[in-house]
Tab-separated table of C-alpha atoms in Angstrom:
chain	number	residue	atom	x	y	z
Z	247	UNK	CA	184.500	58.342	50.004
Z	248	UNK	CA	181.781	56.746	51.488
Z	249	UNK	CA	181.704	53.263	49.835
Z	250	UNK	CA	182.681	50.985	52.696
Z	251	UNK	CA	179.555	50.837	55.317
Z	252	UNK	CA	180.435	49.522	59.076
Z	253	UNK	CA	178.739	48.159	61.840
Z	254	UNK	CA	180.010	47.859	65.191
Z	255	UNK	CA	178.829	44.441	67.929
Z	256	UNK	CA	179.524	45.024	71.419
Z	257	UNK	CA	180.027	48.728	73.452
Z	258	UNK	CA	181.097	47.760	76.320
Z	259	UNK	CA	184.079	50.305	76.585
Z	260	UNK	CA	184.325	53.774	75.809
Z	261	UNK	CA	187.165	53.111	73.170
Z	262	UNK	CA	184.483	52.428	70.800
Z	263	UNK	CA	183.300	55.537	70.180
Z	264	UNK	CA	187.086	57.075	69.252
Z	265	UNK	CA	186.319	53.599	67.112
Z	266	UNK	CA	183.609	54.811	65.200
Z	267	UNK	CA	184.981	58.020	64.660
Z	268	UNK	CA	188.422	56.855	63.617
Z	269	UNK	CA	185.973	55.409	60.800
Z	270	UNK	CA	184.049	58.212	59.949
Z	271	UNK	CA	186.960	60.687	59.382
Z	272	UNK	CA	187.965	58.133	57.163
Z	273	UNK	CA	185.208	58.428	55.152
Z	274	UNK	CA	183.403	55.206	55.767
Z	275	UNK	CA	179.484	55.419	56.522
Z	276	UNK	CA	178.006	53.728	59.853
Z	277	UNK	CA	175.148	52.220	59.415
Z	278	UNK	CA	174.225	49.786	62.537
Z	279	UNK	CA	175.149	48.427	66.237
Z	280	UNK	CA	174.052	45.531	68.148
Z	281	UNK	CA	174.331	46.110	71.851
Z	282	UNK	CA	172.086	44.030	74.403
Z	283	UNK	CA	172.634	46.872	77.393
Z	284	UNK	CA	169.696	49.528	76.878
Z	285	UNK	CA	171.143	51.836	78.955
Z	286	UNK	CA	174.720	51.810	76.949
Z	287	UNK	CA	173.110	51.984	73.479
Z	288	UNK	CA	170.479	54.926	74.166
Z	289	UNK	CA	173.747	57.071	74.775
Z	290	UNK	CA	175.640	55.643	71.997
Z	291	UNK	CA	172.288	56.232	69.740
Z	292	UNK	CA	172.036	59.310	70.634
Z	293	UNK	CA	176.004	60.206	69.722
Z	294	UNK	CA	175.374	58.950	66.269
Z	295	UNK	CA	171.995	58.685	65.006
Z	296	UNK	CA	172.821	57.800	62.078
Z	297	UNK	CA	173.372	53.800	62.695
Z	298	UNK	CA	169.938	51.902	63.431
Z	299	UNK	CA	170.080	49.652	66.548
Z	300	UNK	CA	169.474	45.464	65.714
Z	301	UNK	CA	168.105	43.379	67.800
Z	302	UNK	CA	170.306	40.011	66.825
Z	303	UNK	CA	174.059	40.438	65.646
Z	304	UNK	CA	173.075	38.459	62.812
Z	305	UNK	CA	171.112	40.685	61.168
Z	306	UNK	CA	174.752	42.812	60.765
Z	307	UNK	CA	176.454	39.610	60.132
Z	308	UNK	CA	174.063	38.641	57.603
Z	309	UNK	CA	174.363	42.025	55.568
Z	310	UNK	CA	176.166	41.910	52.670
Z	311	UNK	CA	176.551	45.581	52.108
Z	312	UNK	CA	178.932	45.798	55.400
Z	313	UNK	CA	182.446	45.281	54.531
Z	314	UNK	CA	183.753	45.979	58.368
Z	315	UNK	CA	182.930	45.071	61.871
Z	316	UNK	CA	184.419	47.195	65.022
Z	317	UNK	CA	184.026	45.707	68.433
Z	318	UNK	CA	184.420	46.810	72.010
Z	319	UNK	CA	182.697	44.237	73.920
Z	320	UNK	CA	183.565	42.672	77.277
Z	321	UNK	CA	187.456	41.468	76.327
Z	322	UNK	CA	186.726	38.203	76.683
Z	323	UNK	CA	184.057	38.160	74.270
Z	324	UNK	CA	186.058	39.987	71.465
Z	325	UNK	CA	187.844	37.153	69.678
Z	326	UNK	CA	184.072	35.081	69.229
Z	327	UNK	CA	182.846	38.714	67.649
Z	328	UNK	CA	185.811	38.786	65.092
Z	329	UNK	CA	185.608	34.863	64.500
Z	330	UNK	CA	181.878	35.525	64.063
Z	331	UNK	CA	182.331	38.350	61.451
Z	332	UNK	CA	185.452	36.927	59.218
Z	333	UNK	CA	183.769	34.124	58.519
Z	334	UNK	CA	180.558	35.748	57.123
Z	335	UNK	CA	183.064	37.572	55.178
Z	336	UNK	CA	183.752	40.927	57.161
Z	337	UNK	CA	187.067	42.802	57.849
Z	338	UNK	CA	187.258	43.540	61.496
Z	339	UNK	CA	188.594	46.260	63.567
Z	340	UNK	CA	188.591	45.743	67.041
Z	341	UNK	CA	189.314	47.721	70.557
Z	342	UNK	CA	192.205	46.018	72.112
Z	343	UNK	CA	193.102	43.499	74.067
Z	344	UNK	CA	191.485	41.381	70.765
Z	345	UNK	CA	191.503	38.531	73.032
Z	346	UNK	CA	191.982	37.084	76.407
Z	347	UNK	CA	193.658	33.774	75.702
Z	348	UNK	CA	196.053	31.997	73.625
Z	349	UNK	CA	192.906	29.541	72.215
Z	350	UNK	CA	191.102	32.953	71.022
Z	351	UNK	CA	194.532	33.597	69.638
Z	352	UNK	CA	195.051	30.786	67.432
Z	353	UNK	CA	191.579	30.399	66.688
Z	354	UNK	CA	191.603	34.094	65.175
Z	355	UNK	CA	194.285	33.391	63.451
Z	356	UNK	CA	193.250	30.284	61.780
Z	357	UNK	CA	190.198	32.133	60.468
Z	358	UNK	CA	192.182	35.122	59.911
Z	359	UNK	CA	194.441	32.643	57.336
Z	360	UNK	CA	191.045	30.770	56.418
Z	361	UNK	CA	189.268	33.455	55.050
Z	362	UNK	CA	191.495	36.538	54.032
Z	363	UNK	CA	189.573	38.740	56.128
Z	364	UNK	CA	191.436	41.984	57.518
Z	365	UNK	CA	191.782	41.278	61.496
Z	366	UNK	CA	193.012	44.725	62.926
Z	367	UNK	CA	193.247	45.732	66.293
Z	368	UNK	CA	192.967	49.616	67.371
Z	369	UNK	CA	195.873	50.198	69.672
Z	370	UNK	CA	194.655	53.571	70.186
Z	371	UNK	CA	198.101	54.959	72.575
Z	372	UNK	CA	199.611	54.624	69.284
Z	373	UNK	CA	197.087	55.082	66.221
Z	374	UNK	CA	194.867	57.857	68.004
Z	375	UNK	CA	197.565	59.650	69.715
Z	376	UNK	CA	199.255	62.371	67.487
Z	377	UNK	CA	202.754	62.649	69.609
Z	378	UNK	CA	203.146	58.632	68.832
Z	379	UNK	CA	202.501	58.891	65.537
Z	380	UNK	CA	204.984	62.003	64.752
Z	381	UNK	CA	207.233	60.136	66.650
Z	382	UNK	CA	207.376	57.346	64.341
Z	383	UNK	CA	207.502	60.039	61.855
Z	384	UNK	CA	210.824	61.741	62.991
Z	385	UNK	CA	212.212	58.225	63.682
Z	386	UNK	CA	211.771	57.658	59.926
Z	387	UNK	CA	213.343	60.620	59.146
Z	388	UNK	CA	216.590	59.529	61.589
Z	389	UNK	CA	216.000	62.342	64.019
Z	390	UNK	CA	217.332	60.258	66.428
Z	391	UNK	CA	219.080	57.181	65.020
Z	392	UNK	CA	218.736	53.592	65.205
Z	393	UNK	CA	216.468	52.812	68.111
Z	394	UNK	CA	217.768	50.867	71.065
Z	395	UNK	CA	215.577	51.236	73.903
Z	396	UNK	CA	211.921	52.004	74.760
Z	397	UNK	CA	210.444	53.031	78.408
Z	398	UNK	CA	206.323	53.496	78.032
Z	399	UNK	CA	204.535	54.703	80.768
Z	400	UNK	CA	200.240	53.842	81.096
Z	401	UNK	CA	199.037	54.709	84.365
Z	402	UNK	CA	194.806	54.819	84.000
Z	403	UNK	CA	192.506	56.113	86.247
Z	404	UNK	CA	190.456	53.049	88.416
Z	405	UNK	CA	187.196	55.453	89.065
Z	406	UNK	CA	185.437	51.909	90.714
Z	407	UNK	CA	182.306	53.791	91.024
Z	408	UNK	CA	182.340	54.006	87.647
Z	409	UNK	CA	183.405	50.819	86.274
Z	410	UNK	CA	181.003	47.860	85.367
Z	411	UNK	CA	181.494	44.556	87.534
Z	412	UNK	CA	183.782	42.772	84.580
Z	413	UNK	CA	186.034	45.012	84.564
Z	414	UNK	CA	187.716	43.538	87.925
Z	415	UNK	CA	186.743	39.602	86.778
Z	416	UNK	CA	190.394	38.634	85.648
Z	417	UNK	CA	188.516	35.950	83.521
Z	418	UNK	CA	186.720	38.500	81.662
Z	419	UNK	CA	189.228	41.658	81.331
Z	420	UNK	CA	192.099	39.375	80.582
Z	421	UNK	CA	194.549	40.789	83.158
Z	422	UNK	CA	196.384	43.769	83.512
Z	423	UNK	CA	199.354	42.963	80.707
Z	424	UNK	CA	196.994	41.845	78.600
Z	425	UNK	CA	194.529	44.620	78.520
Z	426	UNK	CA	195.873	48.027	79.508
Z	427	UNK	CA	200.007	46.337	78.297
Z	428	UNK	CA	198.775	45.398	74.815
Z	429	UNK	CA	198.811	49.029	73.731
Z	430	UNK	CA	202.676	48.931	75.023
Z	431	UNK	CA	203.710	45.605	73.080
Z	432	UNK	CA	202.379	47.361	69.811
Z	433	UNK	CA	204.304	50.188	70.289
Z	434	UNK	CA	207.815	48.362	71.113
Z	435	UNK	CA	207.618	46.206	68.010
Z	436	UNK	CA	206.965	49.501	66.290
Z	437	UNK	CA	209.591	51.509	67.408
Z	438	UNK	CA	211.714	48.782	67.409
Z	439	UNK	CA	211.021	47.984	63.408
Z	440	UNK	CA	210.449	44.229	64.939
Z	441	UNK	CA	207.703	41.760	64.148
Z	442	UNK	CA	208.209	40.181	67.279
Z	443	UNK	CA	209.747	39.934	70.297
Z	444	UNK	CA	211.099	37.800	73.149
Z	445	UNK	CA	209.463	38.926	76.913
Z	446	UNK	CA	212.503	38.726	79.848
Z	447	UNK	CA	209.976	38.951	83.036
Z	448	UNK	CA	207.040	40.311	83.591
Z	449	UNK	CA	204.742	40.907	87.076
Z	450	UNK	CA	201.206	41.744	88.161
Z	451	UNK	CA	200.250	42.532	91.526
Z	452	UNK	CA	196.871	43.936	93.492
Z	453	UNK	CA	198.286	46.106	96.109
Z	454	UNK	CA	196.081	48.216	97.211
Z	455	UNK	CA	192.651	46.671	96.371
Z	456	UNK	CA	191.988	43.802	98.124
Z	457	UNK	CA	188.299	44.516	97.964
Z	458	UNK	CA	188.611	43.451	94.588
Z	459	UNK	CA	190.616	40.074	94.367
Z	460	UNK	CA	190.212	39.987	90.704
Z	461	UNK	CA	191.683	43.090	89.995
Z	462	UNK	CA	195.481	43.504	89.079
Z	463	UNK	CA	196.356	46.952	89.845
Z	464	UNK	CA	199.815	47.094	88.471
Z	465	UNK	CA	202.189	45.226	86.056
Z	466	UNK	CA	205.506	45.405	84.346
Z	467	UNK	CA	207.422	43.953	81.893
Z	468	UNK	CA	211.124	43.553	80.682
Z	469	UNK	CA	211.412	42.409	76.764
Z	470	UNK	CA	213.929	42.420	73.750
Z	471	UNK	CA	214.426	42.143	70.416
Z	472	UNK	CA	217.986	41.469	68.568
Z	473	UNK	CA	218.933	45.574	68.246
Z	474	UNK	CA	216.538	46.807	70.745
Z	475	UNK	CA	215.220	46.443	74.707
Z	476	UNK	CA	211.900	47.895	76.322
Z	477	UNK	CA	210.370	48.205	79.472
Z	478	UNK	CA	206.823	48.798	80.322
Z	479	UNK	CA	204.965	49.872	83.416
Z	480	UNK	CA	200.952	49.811	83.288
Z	481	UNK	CA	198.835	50.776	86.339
Z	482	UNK	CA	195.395	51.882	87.784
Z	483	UNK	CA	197.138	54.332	90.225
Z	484	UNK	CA	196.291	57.920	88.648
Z	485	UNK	CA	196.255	60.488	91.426
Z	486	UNK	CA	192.565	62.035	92.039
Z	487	UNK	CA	194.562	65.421	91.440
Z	488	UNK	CA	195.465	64.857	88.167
Z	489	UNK	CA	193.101	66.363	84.933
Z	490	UNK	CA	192.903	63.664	83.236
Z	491	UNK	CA	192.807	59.599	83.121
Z	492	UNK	CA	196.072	59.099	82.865
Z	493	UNK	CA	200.037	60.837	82.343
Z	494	UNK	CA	201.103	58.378	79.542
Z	495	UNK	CA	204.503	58.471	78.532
Z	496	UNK	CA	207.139	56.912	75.966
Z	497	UNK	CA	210.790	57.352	75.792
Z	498	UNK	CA	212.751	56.285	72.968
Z	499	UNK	CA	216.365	56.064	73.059
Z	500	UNK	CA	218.185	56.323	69.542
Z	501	UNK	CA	221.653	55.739	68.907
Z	502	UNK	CA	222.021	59.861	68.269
Z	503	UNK	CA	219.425	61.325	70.537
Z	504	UNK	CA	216.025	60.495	72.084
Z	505	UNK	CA	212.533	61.334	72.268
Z	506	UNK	CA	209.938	61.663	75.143
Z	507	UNK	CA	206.122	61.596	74.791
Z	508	UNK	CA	204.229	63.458	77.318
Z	509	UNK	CA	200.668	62.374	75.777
Z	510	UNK	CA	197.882	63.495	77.611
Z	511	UNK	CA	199.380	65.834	80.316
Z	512	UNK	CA	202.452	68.180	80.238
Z	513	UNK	CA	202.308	68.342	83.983
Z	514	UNK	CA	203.119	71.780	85.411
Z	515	UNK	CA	204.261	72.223	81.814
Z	516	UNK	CA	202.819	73.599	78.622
Z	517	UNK	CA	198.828	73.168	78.358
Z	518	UNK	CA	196.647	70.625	76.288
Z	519	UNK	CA	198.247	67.381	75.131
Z	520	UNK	CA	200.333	65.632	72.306
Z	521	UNK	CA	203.759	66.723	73.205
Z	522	UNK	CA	207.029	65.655	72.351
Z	523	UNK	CA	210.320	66.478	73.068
Z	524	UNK	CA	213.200	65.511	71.438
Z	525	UNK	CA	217.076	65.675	72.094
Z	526	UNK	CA	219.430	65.550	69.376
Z	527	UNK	CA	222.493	67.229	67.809
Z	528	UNK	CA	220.445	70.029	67.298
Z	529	UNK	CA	219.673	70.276	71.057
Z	530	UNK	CA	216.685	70.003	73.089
Z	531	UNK	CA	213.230	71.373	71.721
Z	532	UNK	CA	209.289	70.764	72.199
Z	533	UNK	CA	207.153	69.834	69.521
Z	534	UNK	CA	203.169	70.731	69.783
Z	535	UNK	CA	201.856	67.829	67.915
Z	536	UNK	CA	198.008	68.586	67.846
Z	537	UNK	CA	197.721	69.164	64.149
Z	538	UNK	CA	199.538	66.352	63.286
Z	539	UNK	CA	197.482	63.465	60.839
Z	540	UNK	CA	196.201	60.623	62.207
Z	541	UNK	CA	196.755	58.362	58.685
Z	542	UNK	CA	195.248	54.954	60.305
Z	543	UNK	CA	191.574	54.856	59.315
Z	544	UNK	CA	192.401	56.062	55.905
Z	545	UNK	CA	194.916	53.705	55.217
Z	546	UNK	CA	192.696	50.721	57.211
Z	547	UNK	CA	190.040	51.433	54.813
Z	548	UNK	CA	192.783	51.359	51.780
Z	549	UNK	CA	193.388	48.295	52.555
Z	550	UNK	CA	189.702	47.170	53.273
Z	551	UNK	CA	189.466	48.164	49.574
Z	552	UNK	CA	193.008	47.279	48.023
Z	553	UNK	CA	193.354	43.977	50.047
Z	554	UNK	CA	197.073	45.475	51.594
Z	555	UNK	CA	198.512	45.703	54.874
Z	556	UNK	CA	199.420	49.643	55.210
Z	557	UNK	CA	197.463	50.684	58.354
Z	558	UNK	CA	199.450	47.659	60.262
Z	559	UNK	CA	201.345	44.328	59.203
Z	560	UNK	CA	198.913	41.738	60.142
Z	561	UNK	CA	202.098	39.778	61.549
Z	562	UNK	CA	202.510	43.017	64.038
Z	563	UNK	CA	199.009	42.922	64.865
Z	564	UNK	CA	198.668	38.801	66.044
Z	565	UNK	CA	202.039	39.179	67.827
Z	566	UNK	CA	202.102	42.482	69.965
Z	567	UNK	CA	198.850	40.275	71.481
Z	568	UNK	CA	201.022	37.297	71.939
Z	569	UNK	CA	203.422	39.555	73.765
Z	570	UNK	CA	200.953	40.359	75.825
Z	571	UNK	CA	199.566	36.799	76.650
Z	572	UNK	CA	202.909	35.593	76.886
Z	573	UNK	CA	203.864	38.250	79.616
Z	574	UNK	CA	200.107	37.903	81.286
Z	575	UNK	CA	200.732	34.150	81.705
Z	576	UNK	CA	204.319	34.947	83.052
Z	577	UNK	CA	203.506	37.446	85.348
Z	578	UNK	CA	200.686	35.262	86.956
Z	579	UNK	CA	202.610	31.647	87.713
Z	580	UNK	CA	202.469	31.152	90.924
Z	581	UNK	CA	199.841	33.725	92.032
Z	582	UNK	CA	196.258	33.760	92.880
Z	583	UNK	CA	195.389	34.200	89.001
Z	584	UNK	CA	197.546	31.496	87.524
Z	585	UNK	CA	194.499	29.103	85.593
């Protein structure tokens, strides 16, 4: 189906073009992007020629025949996007973090509750990755039993020659926990079956780039709910050896067995990506997940149309980014980034 038309403000960061075609699959129909850096729109025109550049974000705003906006602008200048495009009566998907702050947060939210509007973010480690979501599949299905504790894994690749100057302003990228971490709050709450959560310590560091004081190179966090615990470990420490951006990994630990997620890298191990192994009563095996459905941008646009919550429980959404605030603003008291 192709009745839902989209529009996406702001391409700052790759993620948006996994974005737009998390859409399309979907069946919705892109029509138009706003992006004031020539040199990032002519390659993102040229990907999908289909969606006229504007000149002013208002003339998208202003459309009525858009029902959604997707964003992945500069972090900090997310939450003013989404404010911008609820209240001319949009549903909005957005890259993650959604925000950088806990005023962006409420503000969102106050619109959110103001005007009905879908707010969604894209935590893509979870939505676009076809081990997590099988996971969550055979968790369903009690492969491994009630879920008590979580270990996730997101080392990224820094490549500073190829990263724009915000990315290492803390003031603009929101800080390592907040940015990179938000993908791991999501995930907790999910396997976890938890709306929220409580955070137990948390730490961000630069140690080994002090050319670039606003950087935080690595973070982690301890957290809880009332059944389960988690702990999280996010970094920009990739080895220049390894294939790809990043060897993200998730262990679950059920009261009958557990799972690991090797997601992009089996290292030494079998080839390609999405794979999951899983220890139960039936013993250890390894599951190639690369056919598996990705259900989220059908069931976002279901509920762009229906008015329903399947893709993600707004609740979920709001607080796996006040997780990540909360543990940003503990990690940095006393440091060099504490505002």
């Amino acid at each position: 189906m192709t009745d839902i038309k989209f529009a996406a403000i702001g391409i700052n960061h790759s993620h948006i073009y996994g974005q737009v075609e998390c859409l399309k699959r979907a069946g919705a129909q892109f029509v138009a992007f706003h992006a004031v850096e020539d040199d990032l729109a002519a390659a993102f025109a040229e990907k999908f020629p289909e969606a006229r550049r504007v000149a002013e974000a208002r003339e998208i705003l202003e459309d009525p025949s858009i029902a959604v906006i997707t964003t992945a602008a500069i972090p900090a200048d997310r939450a003013a996007i989404s404010i911008a495009a609820m209240r001319h009566g949009k549903d909005v998907l957005s890259d993650k973090p959604g925000m950088t702050t806990f005023a962006q947060l409420a503000e969102i939210k106050k619109v959110q509750a103001e005007t009905g509007r879908i707010y969604s973010v894209i935590y893509s480690e979870h939505f676009e990755v076809r081990a997590t979501v099988e996971a969550g599949n055979l968790i369903a299905q009690g492969a491994i039993g009630q879920v008590i504790n979580t270990v996730g894994l997101g080392p990224h690749a820094i490549r500073n020659n190829q990263r724009p100057d915000w990315f290492f302003e803390r003031a603009r990228y929101g800080g390592i926990l907040c940015d990179i971490g938000s993908h791991q709050f999501e995930q907790f709450l999910f396997f976890s079956g938890a709306m929220d959560a409580e955070i137990s310590s948390a730490s961000v560091a630069n140690r080994a780039h002090p050319d670039r004081p606003g950087l935080q190179d690595v973070g982690d966090v301890h957290m809880k709910t009332a059944t389960t615990s988690g702990y999280v470990r996010v970094d920009w420490f990739t080895p220049a050896g390894l294939p790809t951006w990043g060897d993200g990994r998730l262990t679950i630990l059920g009261t009958e067995g557990y799972i690991e997620l090797r997601k992009y890298i089996d290292i030494a191990g079998h080839p390609g990506e999405n794979h999951l192994f899983i220890v139960n009563q039936d013993g250890p095996r390894h599951i190639d997940c690369s056919n598996v459905d990705l259900p989220f941008g059908r069931q976002f646009l279901d509920d762009v149309r229906n008015r329903t919550e399947t893709a993600m429980p707004q609740e979920r959404c709001f607080n796996a980014m006040k997780l990540a605030l909360t543990a940003q603003e503990m990690a940095e008291r006393g440091t060099e980034w504490a505002q």
